[in-house]
PDB file of C-alpha atoms in Angstrom:
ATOM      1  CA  UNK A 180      21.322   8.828  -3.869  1.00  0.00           C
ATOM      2  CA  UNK A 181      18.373   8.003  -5.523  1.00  0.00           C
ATOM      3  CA  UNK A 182      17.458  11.973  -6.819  1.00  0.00           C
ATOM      4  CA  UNK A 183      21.191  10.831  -8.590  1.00  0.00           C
ATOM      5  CA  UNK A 184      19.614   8.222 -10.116  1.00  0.00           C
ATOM      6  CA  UNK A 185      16.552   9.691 -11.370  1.00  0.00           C
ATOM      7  CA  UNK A 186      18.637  12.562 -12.493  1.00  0.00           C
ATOM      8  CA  UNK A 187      21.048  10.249 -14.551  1.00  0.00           C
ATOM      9  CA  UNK A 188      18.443   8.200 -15.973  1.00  0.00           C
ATOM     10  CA  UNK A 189      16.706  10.948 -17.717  1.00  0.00           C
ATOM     11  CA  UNK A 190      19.984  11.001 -19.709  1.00  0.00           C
ATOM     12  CA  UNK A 191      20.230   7.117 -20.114  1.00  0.00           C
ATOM     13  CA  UNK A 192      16.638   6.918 -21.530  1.00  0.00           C
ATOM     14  CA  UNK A 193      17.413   9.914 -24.242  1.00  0.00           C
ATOM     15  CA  UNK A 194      19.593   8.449 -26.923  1.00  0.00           C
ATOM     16  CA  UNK A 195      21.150  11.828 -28.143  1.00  0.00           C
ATOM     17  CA  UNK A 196      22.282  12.737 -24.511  1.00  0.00           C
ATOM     18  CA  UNK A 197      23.639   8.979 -23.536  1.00  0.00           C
ATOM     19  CA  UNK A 198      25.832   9.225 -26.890  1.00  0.00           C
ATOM     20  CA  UNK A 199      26.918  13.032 -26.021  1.00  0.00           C
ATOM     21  CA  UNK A 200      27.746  11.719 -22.461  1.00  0.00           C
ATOM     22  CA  UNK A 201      29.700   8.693 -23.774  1.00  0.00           C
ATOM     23  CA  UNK A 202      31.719  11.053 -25.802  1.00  0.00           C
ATOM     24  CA  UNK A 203      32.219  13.532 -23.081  1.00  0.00           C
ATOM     25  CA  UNK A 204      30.108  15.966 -24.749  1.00  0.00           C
ATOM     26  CA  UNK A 205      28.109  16.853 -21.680  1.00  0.00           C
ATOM     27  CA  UNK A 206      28.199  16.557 -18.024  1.00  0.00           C
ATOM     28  CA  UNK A 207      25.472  14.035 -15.587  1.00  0.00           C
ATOM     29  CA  UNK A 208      23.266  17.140 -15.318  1.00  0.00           C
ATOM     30  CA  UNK A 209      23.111  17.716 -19.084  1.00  0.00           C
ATOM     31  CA  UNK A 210      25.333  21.240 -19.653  1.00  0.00           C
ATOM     32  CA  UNK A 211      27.571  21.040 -22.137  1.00  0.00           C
ATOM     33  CA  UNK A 212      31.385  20.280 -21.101  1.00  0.00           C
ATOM     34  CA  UNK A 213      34.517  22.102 -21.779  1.00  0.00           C
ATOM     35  CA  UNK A 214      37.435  20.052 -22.082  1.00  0.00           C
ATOM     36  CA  UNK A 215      39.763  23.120 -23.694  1.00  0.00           C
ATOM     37  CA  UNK A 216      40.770  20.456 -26.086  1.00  0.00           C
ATOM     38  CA  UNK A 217      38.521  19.607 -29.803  1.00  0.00           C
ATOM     39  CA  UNK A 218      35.425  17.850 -29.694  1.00  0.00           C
ATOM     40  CA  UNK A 219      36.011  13.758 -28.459  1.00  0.00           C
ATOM     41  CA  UNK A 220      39.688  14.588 -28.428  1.00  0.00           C
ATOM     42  CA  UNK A 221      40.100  14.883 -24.552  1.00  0.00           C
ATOM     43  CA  UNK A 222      42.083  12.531 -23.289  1.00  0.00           C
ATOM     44  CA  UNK A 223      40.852   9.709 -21.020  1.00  0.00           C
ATOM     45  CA  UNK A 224      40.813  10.427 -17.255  1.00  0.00           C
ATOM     46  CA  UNK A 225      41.090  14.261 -17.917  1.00  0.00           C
ATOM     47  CA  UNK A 226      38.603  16.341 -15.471  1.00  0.00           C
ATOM     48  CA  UNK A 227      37.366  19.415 -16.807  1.00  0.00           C
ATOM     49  CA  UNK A 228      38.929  20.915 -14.025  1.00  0.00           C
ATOM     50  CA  UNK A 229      42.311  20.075 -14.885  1.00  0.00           C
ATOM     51  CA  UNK A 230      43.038  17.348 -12.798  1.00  0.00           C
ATOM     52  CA  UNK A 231      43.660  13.642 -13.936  1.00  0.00           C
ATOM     53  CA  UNK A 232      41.381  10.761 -12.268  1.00  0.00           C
ATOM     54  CA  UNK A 233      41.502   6.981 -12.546  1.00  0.00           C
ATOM     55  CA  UNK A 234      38.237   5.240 -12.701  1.00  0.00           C
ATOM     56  CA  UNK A 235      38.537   1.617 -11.756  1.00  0.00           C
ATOM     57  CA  UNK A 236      35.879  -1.598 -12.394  1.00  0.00           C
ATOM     58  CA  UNK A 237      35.654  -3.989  -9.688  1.00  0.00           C
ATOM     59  CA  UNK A 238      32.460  -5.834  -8.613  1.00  0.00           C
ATOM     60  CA  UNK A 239      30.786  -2.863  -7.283  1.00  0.00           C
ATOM     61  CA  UNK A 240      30.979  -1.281 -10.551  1.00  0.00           C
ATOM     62  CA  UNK A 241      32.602   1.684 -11.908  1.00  0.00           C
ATOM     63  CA  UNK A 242      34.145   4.063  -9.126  1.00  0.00           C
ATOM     64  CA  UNK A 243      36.482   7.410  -9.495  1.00  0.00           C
ATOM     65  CA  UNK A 244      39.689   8.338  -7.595  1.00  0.00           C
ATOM     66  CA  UNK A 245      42.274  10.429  -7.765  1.00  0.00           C
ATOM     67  CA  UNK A 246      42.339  14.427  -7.950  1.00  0.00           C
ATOM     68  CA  UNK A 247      39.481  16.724  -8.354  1.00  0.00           C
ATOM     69  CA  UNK A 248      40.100  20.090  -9.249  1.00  0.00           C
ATOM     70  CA  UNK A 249      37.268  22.881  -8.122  1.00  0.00           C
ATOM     71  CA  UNK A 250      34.996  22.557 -11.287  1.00  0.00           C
ATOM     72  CA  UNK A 251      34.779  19.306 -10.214  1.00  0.00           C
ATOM     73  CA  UNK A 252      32.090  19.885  -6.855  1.00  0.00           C
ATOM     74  CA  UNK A 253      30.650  16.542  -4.839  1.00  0.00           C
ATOM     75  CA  UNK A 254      26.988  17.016  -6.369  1.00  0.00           C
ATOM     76  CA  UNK A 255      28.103  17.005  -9.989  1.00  0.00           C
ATOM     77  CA  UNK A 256      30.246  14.000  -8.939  1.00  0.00           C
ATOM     78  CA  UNK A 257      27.942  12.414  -7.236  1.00  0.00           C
ATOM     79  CA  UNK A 258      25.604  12.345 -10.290  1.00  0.00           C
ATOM     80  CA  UNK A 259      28.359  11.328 -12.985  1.00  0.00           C
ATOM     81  CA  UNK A 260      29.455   8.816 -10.297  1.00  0.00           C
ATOM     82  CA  UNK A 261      26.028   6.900 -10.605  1.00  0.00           C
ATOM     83  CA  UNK A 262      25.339   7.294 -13.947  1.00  0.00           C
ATOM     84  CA  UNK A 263      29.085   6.158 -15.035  1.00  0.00           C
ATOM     85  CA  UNK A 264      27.989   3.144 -12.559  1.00  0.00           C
ATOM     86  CA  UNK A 265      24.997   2.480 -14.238  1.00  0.00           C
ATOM     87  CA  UNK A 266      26.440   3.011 -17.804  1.00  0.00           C
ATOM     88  CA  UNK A 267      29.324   0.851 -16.934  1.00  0.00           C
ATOM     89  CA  UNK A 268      27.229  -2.050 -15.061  1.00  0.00           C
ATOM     90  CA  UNK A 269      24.693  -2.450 -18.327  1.00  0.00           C
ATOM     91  CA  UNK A 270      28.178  -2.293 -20.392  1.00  0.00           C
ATOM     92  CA  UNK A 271      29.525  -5.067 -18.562  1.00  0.00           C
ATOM     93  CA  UNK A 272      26.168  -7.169 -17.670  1.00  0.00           C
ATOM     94  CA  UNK A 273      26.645  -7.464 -21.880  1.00  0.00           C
ATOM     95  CA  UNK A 274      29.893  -8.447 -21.929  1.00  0.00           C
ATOM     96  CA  UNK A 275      29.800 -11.081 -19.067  1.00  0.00           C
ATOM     97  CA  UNK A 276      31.199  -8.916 -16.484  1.00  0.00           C
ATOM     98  CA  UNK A 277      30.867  -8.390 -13.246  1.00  0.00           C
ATOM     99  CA  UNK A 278      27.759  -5.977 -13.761  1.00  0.00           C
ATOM    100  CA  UNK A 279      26.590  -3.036 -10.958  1.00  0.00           C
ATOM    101  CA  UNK A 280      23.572  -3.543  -9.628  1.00  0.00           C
ATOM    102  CA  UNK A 281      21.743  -0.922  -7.472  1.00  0.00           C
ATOM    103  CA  UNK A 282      20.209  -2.308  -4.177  1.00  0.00           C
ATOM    104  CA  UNK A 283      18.807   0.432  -1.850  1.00  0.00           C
ATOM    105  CA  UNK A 284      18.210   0.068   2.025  1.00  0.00           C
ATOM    106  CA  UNK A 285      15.627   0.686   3.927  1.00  0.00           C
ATOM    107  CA  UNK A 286      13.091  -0.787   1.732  1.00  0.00           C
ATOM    108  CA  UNK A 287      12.541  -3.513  -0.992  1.00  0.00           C
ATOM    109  CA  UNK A 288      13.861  -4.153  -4.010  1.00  0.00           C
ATOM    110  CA  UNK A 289      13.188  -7.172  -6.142  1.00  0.00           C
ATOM    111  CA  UNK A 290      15.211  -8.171  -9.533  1.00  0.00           C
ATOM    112  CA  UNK A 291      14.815  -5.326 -12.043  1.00  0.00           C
ATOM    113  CA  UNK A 292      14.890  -2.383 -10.565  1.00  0.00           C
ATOM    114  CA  UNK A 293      11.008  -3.043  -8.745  1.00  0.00           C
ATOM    115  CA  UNK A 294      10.458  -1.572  -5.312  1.00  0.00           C
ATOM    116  CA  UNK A 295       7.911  -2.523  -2.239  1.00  0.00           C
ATOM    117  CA  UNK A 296       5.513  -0.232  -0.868  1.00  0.00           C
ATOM    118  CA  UNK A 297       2.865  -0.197   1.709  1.00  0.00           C
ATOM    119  CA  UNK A 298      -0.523   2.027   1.828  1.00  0.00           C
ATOM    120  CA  UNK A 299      -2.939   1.687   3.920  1.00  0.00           C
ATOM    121  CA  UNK A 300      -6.652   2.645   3.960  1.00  0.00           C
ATOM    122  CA  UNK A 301     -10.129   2.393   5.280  1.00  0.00           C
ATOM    123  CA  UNK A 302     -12.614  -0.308   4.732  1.00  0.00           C
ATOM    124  CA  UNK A 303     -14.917   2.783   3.352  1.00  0.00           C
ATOM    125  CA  UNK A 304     -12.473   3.050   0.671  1.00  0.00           C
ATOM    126  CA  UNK A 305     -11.993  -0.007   0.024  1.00  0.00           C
ATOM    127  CA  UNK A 306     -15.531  -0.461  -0.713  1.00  0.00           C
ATOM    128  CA  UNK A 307     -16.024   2.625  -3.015  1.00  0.00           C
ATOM    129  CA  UNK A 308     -12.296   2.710  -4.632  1.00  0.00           C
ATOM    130  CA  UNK A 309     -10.325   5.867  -4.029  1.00  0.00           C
ATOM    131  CA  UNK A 310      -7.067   7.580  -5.264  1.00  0.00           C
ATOM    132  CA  UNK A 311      -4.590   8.090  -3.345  1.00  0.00           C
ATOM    133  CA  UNK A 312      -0.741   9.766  -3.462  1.00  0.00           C
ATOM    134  CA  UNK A 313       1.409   8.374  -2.793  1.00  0.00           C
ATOM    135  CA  UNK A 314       5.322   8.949  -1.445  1.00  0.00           C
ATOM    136  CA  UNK A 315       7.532   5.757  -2.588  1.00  0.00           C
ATOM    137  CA  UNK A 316      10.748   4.741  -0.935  1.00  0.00           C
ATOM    138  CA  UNK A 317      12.870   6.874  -4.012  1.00  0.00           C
ATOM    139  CA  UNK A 318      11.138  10.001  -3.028  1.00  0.00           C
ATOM    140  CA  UNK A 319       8.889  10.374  -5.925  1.00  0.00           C
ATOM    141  CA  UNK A 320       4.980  11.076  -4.962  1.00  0.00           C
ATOM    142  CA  UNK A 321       3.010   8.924  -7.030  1.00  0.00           C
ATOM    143  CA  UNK A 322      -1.195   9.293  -7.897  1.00  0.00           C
ATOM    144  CA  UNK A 323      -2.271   5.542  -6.965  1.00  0.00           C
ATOM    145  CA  UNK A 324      -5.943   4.153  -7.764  1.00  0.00           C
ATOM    146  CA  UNK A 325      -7.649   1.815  -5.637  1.00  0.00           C
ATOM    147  CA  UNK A 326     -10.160  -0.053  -7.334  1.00  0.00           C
ATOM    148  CA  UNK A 327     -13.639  -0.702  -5.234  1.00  0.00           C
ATOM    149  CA  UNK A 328     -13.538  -4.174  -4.025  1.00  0.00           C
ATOM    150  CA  UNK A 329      -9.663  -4.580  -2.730  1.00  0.00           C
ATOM    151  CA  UNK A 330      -9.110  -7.563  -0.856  1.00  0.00           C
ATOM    152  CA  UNK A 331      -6.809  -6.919   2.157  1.00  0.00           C
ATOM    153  CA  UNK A 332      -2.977  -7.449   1.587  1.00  0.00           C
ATOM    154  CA  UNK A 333      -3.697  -7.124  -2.561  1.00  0.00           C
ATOM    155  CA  UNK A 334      -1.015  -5.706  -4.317  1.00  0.00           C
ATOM    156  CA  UNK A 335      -1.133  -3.038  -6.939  1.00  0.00           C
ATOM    157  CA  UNK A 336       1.689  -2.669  -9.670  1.00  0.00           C
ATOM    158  CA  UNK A 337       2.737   0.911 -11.163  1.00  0.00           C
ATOM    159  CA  UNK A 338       4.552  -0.302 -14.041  1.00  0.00           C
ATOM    160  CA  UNK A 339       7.850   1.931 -15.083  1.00  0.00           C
ATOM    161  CA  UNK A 340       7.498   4.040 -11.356  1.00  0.00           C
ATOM    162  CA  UNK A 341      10.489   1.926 -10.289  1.00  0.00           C
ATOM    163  CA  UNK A 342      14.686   2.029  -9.841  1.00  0.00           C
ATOM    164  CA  UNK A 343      16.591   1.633 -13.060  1.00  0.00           C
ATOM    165  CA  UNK A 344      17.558  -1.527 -13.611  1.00  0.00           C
ATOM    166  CA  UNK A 345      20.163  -3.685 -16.127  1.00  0.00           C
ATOM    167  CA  UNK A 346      17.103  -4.064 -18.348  1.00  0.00           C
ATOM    168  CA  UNK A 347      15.129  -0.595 -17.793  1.00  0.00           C
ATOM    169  CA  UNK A 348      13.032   0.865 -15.057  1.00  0.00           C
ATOM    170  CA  UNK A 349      11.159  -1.503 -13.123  1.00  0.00           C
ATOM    171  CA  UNK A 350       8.029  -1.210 -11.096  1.00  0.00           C
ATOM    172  CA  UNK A 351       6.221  -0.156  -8.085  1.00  0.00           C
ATOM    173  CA  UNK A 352       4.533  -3.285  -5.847  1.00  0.00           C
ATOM    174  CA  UNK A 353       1.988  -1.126  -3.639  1.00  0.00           C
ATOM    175  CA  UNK A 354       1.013  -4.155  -0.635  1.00  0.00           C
ATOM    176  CA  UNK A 355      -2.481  -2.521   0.402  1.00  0.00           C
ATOM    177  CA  UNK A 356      -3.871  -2.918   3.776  1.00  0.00           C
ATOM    178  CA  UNK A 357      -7.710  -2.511   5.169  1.00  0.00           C
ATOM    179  CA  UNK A 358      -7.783  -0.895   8.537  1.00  0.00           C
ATOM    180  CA  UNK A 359     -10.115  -2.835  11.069  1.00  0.00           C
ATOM    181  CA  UNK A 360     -13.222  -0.893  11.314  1.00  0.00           C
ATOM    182  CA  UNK A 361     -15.367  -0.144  14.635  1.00  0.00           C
ATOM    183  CA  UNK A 362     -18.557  -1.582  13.565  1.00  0.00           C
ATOM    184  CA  UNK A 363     -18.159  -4.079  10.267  1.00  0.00           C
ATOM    185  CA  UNK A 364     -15.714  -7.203  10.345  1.00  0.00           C
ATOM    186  CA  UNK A 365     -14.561  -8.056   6.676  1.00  0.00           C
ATOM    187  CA  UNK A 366     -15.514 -11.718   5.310  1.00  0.00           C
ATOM    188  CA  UNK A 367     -14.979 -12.725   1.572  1.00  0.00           C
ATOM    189  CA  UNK A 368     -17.235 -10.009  -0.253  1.00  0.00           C
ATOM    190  CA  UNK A 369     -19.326 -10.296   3.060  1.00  0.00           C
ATOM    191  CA  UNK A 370     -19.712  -7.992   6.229  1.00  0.00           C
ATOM    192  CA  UNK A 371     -20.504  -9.106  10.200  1.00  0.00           C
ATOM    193  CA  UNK A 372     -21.993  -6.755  12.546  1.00  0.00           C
ATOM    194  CA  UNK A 373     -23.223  -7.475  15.587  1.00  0.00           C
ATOM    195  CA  UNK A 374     -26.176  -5.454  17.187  1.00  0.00           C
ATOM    196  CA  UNK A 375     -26.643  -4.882  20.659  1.00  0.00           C
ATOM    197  CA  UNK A 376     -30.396  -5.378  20.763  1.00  0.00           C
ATOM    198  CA  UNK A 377     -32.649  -4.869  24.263  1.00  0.00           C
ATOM    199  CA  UNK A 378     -34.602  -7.780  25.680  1.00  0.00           C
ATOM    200  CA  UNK A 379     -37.983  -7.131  24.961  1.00  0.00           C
ATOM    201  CA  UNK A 380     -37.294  -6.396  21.481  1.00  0.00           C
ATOM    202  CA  UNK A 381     -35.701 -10.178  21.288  1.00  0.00           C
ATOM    203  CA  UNK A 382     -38.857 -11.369  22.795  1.00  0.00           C
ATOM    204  CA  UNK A 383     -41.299  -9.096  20.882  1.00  0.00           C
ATOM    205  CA  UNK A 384     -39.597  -8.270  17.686  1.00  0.00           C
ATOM    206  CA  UNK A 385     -38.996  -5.226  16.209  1.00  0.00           C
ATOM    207  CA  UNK A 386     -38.079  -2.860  13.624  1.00  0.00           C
ATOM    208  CA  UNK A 387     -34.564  -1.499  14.206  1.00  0.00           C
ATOM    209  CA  UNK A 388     -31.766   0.707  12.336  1.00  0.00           C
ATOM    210  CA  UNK A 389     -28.924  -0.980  11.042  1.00  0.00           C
ATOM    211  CA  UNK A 390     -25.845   0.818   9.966  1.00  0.00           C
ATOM    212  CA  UNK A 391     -24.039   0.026   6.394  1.00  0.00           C
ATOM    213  CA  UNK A 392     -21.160   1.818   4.279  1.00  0.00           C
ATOM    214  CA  UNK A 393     -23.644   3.210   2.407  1.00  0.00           C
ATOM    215  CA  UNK A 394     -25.890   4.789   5.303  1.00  0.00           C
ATOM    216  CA  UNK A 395     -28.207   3.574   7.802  1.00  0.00           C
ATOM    217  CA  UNK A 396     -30.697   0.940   6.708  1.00  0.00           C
ATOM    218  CA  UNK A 397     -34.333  -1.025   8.922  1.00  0.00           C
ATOM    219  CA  UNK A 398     -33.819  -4.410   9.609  1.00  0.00           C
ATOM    220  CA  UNK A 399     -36.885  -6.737  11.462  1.00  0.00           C
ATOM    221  CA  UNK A 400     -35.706  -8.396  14.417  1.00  0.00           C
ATOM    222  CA  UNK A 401     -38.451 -11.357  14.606  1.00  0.00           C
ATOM    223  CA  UNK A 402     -40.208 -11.833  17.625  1.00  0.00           C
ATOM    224  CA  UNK A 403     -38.599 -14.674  19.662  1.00  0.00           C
ATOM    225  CA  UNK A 404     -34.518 -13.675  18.779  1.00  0.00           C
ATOM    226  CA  UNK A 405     -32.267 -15.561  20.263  1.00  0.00           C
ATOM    227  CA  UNK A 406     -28.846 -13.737  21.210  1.00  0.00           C
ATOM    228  CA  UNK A 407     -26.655 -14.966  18.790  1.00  0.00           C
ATOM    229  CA  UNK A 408     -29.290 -15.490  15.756  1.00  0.00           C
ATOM    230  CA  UNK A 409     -27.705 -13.965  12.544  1.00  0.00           C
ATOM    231  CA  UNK A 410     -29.739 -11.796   9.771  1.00  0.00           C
ATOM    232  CA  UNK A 411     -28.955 -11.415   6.574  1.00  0.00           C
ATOM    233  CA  UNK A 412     -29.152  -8.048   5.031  1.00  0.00           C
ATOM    234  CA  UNK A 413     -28.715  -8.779   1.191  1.00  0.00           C
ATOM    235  CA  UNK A 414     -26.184  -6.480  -1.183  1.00  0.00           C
ATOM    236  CA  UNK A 415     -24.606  -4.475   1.899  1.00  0.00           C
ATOM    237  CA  UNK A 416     -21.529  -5.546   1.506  1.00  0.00           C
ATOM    238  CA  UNK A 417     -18.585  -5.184  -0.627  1.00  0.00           C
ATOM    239  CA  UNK A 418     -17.942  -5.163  -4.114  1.00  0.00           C
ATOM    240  CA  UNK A 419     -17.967  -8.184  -6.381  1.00  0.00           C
ATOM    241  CA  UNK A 420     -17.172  -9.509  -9.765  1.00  0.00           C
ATOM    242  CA  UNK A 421     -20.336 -11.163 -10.275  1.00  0.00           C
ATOM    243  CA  UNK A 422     -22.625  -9.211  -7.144  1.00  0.00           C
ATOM    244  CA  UNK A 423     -21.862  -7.022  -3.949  1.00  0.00           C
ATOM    245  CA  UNK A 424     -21.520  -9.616  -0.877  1.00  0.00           C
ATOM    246  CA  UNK A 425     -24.264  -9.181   1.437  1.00  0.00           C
ATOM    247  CA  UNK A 426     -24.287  -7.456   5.522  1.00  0.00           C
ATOM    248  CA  UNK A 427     -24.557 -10.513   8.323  1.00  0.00           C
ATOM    249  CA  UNK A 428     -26.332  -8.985  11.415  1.00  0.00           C
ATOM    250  CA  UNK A 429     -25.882 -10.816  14.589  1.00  0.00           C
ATOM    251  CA  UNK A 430     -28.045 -10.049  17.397  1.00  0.00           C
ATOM    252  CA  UNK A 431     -26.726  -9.609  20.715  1.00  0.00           C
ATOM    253  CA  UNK A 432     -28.737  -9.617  23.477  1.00  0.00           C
ATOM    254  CA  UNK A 433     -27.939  -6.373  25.628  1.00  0.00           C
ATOM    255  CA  UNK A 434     -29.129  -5.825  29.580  1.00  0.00           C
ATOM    256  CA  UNK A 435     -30.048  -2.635  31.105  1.00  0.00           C
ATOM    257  CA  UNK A 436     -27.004  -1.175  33.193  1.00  0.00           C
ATOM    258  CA  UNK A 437     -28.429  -0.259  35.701  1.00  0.00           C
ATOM    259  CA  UNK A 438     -30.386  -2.582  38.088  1.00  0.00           C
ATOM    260  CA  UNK A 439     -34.089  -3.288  37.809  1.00  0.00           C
ATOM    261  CA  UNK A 440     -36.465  -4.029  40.640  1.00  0.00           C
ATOM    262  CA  UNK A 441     -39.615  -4.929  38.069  1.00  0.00           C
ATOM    263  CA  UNK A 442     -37.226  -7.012  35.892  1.00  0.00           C
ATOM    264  CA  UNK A 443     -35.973  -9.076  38.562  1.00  0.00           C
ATOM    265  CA  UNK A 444     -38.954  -9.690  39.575  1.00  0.00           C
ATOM    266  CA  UNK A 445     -40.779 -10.296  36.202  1.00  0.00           C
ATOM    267  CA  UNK A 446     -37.965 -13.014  35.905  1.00  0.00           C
ATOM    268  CA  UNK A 447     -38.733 -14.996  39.333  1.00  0.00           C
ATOM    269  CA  UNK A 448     -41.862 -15.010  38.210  1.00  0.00           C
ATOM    270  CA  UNK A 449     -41.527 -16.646  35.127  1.00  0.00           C
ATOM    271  CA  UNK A 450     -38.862 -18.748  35.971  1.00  0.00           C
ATOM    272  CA  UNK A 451     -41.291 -20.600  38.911  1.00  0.00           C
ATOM    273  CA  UNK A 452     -43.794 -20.297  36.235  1.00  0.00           C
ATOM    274  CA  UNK A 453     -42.211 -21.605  32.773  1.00  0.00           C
ATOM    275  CA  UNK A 454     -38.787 -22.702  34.210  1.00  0.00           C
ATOM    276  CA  UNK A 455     -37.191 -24.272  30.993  1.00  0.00           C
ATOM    277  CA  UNK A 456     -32.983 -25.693  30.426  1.00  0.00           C
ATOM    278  CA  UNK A 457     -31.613 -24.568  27.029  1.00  0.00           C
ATOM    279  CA  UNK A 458     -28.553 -25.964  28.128  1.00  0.00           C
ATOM    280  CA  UNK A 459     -30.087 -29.630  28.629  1.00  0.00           C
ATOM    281  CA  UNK A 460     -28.426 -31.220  25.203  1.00  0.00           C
ATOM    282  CA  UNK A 461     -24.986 -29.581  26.315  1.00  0.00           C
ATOM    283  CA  UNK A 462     -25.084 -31.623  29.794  1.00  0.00           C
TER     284      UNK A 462
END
């Protein structure tokens, strides 16, 4: 159905082949009709095939019945069938009639012919813009560019990509999506990651390697880290208008697996020692 109405709006955009269809000149696919009578004097409801047919307007627009003869197959039909609809719903949209209107299922259309899509891609690409094809609901592969910076759940309009329509061809609404990453939670223009870091770097500090979406970058942990304590990494995010968001590093303090004799008892020790309550404000 809708390869029909691609194929039969090629003819309704071309003002020399709408008139030469509206005459009876030529056929839904373009090739030239013989009627065996002079040109435009054929008379209504004759099929080139020899048989008569009755096409009746109702609120579902213009439909055929009656006989077909062979010349008269179901594919060429079914492409003079939708573009007699489509000529006959504009016709009558401008006369006050009922009108046709098209509305496929499966997906979304909205007034004028638009149509819903979804794409989805990675947070990588959504940082650096991409292009992407496309395959829309009608069939038709489209070349779609992503701009670097996408929010989640943006939309993206290909103007003129969409169904015919009372009023033209209207567009393509592509609803992007971000797929969650592994590492890097999405926040504004912003990033979070949190680090696994050991304990005696926490209580030392250190010098670590932090990934980013644009490669691996050293980050100092300062001695004394609570688990918890967030650094900021400045212009590792995403994309802005006015400046890239920056990466938020939060440490998280990370045990050995296994278990340790000398740790265990390094922490009796200092807990008869320096025994201290950081949980004394909470109760």
């Amino acid at each position: 159905r809708f390869a029909e109405i691609n194929s039969a709006y090629e003819i309704l955009g071309d003002a020399t082949k709408r008139r030469a269809f509206d005459n009876g000149e030529i056929d839904a696919q373009g090739k030239q009709r013989f009627h065996g009578f002079a040109a435009g004097s054929a008379p209504s409801g004759f099929s080139r095939a020899g048989g008569f047919e009755t096409f009746t307007f109702g609120p579902e627009g213009l439909r055929r019945s009656g006989a077909r003869g062979r010349g008269g197959g179901a594919s060429a039909g079914g492409f003079e069938d939708v573009l007699r609809e489509m000529v006959g719903g504009a016709a009558a949209g401008r006369h006050g009639g009922f009108g046709a209107r098209f509305e496929p299922e499966g997906f979304a259309a909205e007034s004028g012919g638009d149509v819903a899509a979804a794409l989805t891609i990675s947070l990588e690409e959504a940082a650096g813009g991409t292009r992407q094809r496309v395959r829309l609901p009608t069939g038709k592969d489209v070349d779609v560019s992503i701009p670097a910076g996408l929010a989640d759940g943006q939309q993206i309009r290909l103007r003129g990509q969409g169904l015919p329509g009372p009023s033209g061809i209207g567009d393509v609404l592509i609803t992007v999506t971000i797929a969650a990453h592994k590492l890097f939670a999405r926040d504004g223009n912003d990033l979070r990651l949190d680090l696994p870091v050991t304990l005696y770097e926490a209580v030392l500090g250190a010098k670590v390697r932090v990934p980013t979406l644009a490669g691996a970058v050293e980050l100092a942990i300062p001695p004394a880290s609570n688990s918890g304590r967030t650094l900021r990494i400045r212009g590792k995010g995403m994309p802005g208008k006015d400046r890239a968001g920056d990466l938020l590093v939060t440490l998280r303090i990370v045990l050995p697996e296994r278990k340790d004799a000398d740790l265990e008892a390094l922490m009796r020790r200092w807990r008869d020692e320096n025994p201290y309550d950081p949980r004394g404000e909470a109760g």
